[in-house]
mmCIF file of C-alpha atoms in Angstrom:
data_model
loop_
_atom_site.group_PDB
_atom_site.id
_atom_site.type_symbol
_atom_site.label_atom_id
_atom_site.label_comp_id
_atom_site.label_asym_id
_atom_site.label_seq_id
_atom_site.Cartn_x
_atom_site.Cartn_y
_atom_site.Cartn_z
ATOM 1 C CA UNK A 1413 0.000 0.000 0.000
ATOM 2 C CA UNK A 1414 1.326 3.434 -0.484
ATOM 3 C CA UNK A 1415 0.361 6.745 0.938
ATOM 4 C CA UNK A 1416 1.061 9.747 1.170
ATOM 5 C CA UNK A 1417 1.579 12.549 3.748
ATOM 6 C CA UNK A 1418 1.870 16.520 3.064
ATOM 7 C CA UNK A 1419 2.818 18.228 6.484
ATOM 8 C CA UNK A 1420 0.270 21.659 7.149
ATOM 9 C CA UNK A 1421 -2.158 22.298 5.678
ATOM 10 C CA UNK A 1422 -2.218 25.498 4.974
ATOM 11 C CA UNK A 1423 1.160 27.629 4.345
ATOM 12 C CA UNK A 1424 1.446 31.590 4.255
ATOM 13 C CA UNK A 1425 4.413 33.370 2.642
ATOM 14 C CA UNK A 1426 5.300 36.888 1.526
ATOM 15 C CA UNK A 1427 5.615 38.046 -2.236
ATOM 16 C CA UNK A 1428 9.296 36.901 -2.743
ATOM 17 C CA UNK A 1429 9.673 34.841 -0.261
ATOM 18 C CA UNK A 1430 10.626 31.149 -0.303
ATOM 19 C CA UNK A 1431 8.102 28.442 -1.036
ATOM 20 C CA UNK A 1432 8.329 25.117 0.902
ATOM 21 C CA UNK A 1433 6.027 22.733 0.890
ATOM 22 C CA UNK A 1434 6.327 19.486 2.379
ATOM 23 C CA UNK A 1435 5.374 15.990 1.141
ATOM 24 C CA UNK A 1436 6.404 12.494 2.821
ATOM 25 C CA UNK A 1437 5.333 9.280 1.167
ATOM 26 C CA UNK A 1438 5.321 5.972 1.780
ATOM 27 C CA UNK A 1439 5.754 2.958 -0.853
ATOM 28 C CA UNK A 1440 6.877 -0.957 -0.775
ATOM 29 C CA UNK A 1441 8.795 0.128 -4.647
ATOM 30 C CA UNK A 1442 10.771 2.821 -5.987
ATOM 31 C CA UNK A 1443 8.061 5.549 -6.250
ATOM 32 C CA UNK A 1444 6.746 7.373 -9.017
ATOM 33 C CA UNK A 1445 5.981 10.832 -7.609
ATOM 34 C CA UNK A 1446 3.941 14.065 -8.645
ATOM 35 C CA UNK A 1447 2.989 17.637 -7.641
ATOM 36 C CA UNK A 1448 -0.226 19.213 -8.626
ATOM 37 C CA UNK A 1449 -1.718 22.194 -8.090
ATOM 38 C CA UNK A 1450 -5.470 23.492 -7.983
ATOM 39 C CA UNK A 1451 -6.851 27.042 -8.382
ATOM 40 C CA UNK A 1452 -10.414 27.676 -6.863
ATOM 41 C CA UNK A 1453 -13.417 25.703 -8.550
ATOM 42 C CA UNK A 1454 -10.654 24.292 -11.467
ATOM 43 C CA UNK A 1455 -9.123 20.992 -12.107
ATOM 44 C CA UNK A 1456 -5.794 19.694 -11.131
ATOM 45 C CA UNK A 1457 -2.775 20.688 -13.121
ATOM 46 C CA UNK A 1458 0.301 19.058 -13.064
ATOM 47 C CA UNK A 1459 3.682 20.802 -11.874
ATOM 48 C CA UNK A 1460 6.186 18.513 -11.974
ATOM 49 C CA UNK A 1461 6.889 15.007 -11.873
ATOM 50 C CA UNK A 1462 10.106 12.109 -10.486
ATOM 51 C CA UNK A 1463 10.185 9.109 -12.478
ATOM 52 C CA UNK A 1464 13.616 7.623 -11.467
ATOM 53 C CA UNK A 1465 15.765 9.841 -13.299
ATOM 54 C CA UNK A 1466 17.062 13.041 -12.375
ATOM 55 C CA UNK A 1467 16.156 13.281 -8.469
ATOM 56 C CA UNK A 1468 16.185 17.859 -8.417
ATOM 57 C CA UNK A 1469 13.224 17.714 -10.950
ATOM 58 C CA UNK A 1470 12.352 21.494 -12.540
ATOM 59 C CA UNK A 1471 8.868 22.213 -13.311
ATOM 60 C CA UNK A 1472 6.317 25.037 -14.658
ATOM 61 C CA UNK A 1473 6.168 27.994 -12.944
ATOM 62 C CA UNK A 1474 9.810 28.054 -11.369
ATOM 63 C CA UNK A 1475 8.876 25.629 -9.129
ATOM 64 C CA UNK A 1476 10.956 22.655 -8.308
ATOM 65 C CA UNK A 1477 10.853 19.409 -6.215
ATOM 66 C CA UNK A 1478 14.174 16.875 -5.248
ATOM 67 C CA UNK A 1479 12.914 13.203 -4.678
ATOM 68 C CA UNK A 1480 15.067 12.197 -1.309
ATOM 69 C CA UNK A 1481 14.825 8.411 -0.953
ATOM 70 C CA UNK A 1482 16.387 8.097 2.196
ATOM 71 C CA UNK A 1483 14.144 10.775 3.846
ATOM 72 C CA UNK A 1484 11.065 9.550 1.829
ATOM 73 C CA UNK A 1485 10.379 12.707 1.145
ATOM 74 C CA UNK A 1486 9.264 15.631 -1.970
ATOM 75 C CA UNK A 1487 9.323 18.884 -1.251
ATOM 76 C CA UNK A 1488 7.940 21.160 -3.226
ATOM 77 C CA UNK A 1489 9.896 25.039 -3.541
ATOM 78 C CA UNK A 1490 9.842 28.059 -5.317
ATOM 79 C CA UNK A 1491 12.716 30.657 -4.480
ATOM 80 C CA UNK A 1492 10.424 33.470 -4.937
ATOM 81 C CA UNK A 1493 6.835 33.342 -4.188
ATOM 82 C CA UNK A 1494 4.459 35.388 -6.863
ATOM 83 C CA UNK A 1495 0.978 36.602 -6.135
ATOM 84 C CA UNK A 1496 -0.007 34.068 -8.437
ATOM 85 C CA UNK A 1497 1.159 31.240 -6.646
ATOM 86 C CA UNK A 1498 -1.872 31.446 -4.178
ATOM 87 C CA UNK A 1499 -3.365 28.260 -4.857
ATOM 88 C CA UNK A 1500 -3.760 24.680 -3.157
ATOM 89 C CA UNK A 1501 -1.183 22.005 -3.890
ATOM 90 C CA UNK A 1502 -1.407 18.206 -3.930
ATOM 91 C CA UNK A 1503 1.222 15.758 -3.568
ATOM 92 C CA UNK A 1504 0.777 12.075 -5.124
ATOM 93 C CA UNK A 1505 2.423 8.623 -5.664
ATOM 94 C CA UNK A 1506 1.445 6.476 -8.319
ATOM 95 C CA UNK A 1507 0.594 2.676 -7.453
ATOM 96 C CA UNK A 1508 2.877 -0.394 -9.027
ATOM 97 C CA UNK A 1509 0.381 -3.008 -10.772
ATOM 98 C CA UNK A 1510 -2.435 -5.049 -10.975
ATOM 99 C CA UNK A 1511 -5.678 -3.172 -11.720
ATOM 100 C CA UNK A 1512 -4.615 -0.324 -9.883
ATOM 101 C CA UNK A 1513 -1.560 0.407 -12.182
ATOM 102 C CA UNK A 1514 -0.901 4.176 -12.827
ATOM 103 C CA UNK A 1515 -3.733 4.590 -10.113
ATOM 104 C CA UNK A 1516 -2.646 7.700 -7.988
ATOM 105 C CA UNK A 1517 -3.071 7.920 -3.777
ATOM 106 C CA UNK A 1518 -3.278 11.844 -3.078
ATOM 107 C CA UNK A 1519 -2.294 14.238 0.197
ATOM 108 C CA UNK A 1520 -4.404 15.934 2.053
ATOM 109 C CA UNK A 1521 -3.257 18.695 0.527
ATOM 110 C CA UNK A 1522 -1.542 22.152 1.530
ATOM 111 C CA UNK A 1523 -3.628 25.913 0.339
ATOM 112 C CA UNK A 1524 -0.820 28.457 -0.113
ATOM 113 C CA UNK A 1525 -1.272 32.175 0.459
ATOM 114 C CA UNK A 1526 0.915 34.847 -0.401
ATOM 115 C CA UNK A 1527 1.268 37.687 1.007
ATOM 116 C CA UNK A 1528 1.837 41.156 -0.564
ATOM 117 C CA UNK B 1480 -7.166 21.044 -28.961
ATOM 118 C CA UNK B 1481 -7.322 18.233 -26.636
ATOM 119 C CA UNK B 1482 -8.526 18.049 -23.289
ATOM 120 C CA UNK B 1483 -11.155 16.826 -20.533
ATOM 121 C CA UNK B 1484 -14.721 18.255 -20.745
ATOM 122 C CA UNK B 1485 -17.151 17.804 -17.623
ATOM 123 C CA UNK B 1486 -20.297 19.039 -17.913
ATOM 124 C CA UNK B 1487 -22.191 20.633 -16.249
ATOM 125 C CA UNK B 1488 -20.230 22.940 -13.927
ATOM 126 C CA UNK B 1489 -22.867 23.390 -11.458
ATOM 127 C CA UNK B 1490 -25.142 20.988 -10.838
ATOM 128 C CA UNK B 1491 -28.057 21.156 -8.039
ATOM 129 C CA UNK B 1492 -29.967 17.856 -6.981
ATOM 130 C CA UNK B 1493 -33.042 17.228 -4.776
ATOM 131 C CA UNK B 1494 -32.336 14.599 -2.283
ATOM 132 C CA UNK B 1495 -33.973 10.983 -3.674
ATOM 133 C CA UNK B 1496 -32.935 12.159 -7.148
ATOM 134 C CA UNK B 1497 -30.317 10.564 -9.433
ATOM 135 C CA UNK B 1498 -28.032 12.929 -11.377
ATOM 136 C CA UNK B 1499 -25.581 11.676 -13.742
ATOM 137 C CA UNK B 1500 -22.265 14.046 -14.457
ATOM 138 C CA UNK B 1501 -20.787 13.788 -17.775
ATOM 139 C CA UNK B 1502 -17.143 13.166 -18.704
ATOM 140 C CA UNK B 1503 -15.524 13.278 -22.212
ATOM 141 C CA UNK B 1504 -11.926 12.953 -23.275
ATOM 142 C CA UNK B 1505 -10.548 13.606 -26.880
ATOM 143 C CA UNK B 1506 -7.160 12.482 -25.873
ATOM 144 C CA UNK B 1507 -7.288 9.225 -26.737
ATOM 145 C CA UNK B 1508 -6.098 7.907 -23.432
ATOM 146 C CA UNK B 1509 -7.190 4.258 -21.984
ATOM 147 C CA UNK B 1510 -7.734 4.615 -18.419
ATOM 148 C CA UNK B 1511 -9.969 7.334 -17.094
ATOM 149 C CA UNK B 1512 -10.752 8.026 -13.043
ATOM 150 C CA UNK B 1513 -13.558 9.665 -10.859
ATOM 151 C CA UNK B 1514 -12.891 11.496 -7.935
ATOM 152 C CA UNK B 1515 -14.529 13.419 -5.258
ATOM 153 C CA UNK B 1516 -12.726 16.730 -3.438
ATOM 154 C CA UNK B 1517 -14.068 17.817 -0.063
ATOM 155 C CA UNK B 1518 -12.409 20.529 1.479
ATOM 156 C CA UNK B 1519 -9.450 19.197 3.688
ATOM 157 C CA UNK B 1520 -9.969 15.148 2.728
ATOM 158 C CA UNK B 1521 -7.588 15.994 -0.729
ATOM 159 C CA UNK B 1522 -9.062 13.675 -3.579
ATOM 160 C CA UNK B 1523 -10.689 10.443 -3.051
ATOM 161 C CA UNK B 1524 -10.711 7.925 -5.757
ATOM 162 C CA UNK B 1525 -14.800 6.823 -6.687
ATOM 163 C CA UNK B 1526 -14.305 4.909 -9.794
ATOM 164 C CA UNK B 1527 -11.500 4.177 -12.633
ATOM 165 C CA UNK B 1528 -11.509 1.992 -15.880
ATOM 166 C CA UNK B 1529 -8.194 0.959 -17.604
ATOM 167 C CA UNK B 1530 -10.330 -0.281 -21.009
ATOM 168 C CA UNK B 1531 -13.786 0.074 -22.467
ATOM 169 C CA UNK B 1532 -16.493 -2.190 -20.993
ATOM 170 C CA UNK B 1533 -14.253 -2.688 -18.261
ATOM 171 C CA UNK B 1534 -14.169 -0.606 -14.825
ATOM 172 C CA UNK B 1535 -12.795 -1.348 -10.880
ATOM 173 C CA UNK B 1536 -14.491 0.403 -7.581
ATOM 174 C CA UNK B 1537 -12.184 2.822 -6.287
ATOM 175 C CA UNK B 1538 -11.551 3.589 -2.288
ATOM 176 C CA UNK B 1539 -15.155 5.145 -1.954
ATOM 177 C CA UNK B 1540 -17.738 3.803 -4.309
ATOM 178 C CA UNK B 1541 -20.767 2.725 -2.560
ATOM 179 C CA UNK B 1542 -23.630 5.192 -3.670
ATOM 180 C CA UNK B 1543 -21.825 5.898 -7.668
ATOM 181 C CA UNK B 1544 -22.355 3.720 -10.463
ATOM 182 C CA UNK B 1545 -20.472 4.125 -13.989
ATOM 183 C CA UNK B 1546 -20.006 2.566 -17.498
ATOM 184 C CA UNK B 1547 -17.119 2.710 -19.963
ATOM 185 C CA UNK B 1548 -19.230 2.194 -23.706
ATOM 186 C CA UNK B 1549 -16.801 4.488 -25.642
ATOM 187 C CA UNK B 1550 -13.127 5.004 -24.919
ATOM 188 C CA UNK B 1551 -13.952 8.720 -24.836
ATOM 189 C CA UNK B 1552 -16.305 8.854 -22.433
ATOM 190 C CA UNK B 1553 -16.827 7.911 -18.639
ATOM 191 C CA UNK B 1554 -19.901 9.281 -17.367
ATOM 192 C CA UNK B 1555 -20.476 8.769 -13.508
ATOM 193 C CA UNK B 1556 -24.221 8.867 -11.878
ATOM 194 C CA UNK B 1557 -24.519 9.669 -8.644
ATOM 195 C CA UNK B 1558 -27.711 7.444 -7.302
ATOM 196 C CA UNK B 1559 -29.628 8.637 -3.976
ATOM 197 C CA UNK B 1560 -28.285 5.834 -1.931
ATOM 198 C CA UNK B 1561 -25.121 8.501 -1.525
ATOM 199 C CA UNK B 1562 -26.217 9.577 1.566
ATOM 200 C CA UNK B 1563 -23.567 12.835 1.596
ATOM 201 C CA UNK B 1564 -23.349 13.566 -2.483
ATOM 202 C CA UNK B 1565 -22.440 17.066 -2.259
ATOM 203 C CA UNK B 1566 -18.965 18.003 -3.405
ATOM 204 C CA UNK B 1567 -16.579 18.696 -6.311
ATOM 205 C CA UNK B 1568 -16.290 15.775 -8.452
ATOM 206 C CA UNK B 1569 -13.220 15.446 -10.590
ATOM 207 C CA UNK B 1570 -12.726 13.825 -13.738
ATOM 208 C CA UNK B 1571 -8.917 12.325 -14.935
ATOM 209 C CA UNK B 1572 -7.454 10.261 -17.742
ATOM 210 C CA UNK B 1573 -4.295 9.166 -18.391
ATOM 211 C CA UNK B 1574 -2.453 7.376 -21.197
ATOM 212 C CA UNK B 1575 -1.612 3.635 -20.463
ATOM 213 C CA UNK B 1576 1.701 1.898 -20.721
ATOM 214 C CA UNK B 1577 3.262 3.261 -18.219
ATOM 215 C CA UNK B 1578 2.603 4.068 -14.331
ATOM 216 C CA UNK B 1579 4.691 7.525 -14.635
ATOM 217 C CA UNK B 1580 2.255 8.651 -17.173
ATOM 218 C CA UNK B 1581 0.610 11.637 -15.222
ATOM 219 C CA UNK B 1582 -2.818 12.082 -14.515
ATOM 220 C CA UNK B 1583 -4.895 14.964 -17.026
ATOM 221 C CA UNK B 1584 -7.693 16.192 -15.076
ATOM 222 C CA UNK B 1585 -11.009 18.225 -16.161
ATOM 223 C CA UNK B 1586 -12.287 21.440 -15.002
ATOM 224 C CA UNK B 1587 -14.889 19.842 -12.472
ATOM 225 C CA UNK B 1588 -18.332 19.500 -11.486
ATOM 226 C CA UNK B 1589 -19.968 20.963 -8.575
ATOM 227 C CA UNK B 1590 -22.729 18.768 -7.281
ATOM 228 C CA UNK B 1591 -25.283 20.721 -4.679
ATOM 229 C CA UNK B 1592 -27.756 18.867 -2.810
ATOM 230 C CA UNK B 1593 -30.715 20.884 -1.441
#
């Protein structure tokens, strides 16, 4: 079973401040990991993504995540938080096989608020 | 240009009644995925079908029912044994072949019931 644990649930920066945003998982097999994020009343769009390569993985909007196996861990940052960052992030490991291949187990999530 | 369409938007329900939320894909991916957002539970997985005419209950499907007759489309019915049905419902597909292929998601439907 895997699962997954993002640590507060809500997070409040200033403009230009550092983003951090935490994300623990847990998984019998090398992980496949994502980052998401969700602006009020849309879908989910994806921010970046570890699959076993490069562990410092870049993504859209300057954002970028390093996959720490021996920490479990994902954290999500952004050197320099913009206005438009204000939005709610998900964490989320994808499942191994059987008829729940590719199936994703989500965090709780984290709602980021910046701060002018 | 492809994408996810859920329609509609906003949807409002009288309790007893069945509503059924639509969910189209022009991506021609294989597996598509329900899911319901409340505020602070993240996204919980309803239903998800890897093929056509094929689908598996997800972590909380009692009270949904779906069917997979085109590859395109994955419509999901809420029935009035749901006892809580209000919510955001989320729509996803993703191409097989791979389990690091990501998840593409639709715009949502809200579901009211008065």
């Amino acid at each position: 079973a895997q699962s997954v644990t993002q640590l507060g649930s809500h997070v409040s920066v200033s403009e230009g401040a550092l983003v951090l945003l935490r994300c623990n998982y847990s998984s019998s097999v090398p992980p496949y990991l994502f980052w998401y994020v969700q602006y009020p009343n849309q879908g989910l769009q994806l921010l970046l993504k570890y699959t076993s390569a490069a562990t410092l993985v870049k993504g859209i909007n300057g954002f970028e995540a390093e996959f720490k196996k021996s920490e479990t861990s994902f954290h999500l940052t952004k050197p320099s938080a913009h206005m438009s960052d204000a939005a709610e992030y998900f964490c989320a490991v994808s499942s191994t096989g059987g008829t729940s291949y590719g199936k994703l187990t989500f965090g709780q999530g984290t709602i980021l608020t910046v701060h002018p | 240009d492809g994408g996810i369409t859920q329609s509609p938007k906003y949807l409002f329900r009288k309790e007893g009644q069945n509503v059924t939320l639509s969910c189209e894909q022009n991506l021609n991916h294989d597996a598509m995925y329900w899911y319901r957002q409340d505020p602070g539970q993240g996204l919980r997985l309803i239903y998800y079908s890897q093929i056509v005419n094929d689908f598996q209950k997800g972590d909380i499907a009692e009270g949904y029912s779906v069917s997979r007759e085109k590859k395109e489309s994955f419509p999901l019915t809420v029935t009035s044994a749901q006892k809580n049905p209000t919510a955001f419902y989320l729509c996803a597909s993703r191409l097989a072949g791979g389990r690091s292929n990501e998840q593409f998601f639709g715009p949502g439907t809200r579901l009211t019931v008065l």
